[in-house]
PDB file of C-alpha atoms in Angstrom:
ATOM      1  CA  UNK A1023      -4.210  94.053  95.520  1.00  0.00           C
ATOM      2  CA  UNK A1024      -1.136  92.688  97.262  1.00  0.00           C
ATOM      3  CA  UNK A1025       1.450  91.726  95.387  1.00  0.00           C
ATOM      4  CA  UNK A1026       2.270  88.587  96.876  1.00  0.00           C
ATOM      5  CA  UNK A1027      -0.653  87.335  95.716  1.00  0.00           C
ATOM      6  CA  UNK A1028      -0.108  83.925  94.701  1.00  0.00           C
ATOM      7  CA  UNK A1029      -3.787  82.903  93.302  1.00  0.00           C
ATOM      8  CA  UNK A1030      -2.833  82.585  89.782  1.00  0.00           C
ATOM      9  CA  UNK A1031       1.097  81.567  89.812  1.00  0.00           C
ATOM     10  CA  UNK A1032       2.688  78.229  89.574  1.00  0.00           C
ATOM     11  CA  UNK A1033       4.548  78.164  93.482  1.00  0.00           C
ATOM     12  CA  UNK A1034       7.476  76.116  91.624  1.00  0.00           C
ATOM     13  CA  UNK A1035       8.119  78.593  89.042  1.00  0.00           C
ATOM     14  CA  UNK A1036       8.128  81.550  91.394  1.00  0.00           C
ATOM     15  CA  UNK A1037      10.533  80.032  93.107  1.00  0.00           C
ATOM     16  CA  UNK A1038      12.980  78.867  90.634  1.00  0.00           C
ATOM     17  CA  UNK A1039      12.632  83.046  89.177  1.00  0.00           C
ATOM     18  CA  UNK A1040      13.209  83.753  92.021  1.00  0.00           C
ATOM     19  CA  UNK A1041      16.454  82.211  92.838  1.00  0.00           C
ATOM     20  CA  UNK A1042      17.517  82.847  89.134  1.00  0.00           C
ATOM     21  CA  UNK A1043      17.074  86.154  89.784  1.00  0.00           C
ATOM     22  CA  UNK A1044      19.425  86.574  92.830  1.00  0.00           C
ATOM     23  CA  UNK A1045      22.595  85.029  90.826  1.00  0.00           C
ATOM     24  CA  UNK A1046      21.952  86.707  87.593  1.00  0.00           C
ATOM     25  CA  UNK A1047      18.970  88.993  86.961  1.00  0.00           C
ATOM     26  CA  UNK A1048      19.304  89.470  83.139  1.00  0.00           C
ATOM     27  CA  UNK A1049      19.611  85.823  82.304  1.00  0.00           C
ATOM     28  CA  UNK A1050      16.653  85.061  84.391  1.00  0.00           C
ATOM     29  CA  UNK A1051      14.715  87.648  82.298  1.00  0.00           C
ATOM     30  CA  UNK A1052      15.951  86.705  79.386  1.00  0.00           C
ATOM     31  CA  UNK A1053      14.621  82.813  80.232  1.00  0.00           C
ATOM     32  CA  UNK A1054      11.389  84.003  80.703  1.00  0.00           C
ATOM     33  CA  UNK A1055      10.215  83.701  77.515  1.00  0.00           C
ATOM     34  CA  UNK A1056      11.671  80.279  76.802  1.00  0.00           C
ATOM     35  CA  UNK A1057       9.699  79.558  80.076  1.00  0.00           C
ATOM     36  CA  UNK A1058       6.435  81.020  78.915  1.00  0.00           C
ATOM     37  CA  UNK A1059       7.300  79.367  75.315  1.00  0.00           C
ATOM     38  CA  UNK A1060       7.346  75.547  77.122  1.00  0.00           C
ATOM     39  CA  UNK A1061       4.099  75.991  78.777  1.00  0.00           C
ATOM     40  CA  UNK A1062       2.425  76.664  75.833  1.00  0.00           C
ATOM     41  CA  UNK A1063       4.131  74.070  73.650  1.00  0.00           C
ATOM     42  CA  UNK A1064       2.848  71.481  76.627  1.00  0.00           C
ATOM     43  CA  UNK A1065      -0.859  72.736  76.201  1.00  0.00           C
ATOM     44  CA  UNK A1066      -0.888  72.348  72.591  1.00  0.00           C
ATOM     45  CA  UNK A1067       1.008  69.166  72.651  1.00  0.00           C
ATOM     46  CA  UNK A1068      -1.810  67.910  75.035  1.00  0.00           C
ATOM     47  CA  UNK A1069      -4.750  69.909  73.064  1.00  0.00           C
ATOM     48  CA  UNK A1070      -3.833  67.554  69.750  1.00  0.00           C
ATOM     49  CA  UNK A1071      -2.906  64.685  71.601  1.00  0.00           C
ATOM     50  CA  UNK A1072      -6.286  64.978  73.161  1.00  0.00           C
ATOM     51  CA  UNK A1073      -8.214  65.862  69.729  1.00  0.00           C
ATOM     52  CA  UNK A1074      -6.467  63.233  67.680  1.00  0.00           C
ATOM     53  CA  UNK A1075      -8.493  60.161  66.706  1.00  0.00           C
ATOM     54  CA  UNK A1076      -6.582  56.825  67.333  1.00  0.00           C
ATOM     55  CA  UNK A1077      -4.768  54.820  69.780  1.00  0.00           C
ATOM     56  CA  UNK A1078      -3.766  57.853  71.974  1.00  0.00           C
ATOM     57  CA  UNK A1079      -7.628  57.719  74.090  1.00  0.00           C
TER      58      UNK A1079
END
């Protein structure tokens, strides 16, 4: 498998490591899990939103 496979990765965010990664490649590591930490907390937020009775539908 090639690693420039892009099948499963969000082009935007590749990018943005990326270039992050060029200036200063231990603060881009170390914003990786405050990255990975936002995408979840968007899924949940839209898993209740979604599950929650009321006006939100």
């Amino acid at each position: 498998m090639s690693s420039r496979s892009t099948s499963h990765r969000i082009p935007g965010a590749s990018v943005a490591g990326n270039t992050a990664a060029k200036v200063d490649r231990p603060a881009a590591v170390a914003a990786a899990p405050f990255a990975a930490w936002l995408c979840f907390a968007a899924l949940l937020a839209e898993r209740i939103r979604r599950d929650s009775p009321g006006e939100g539908t």
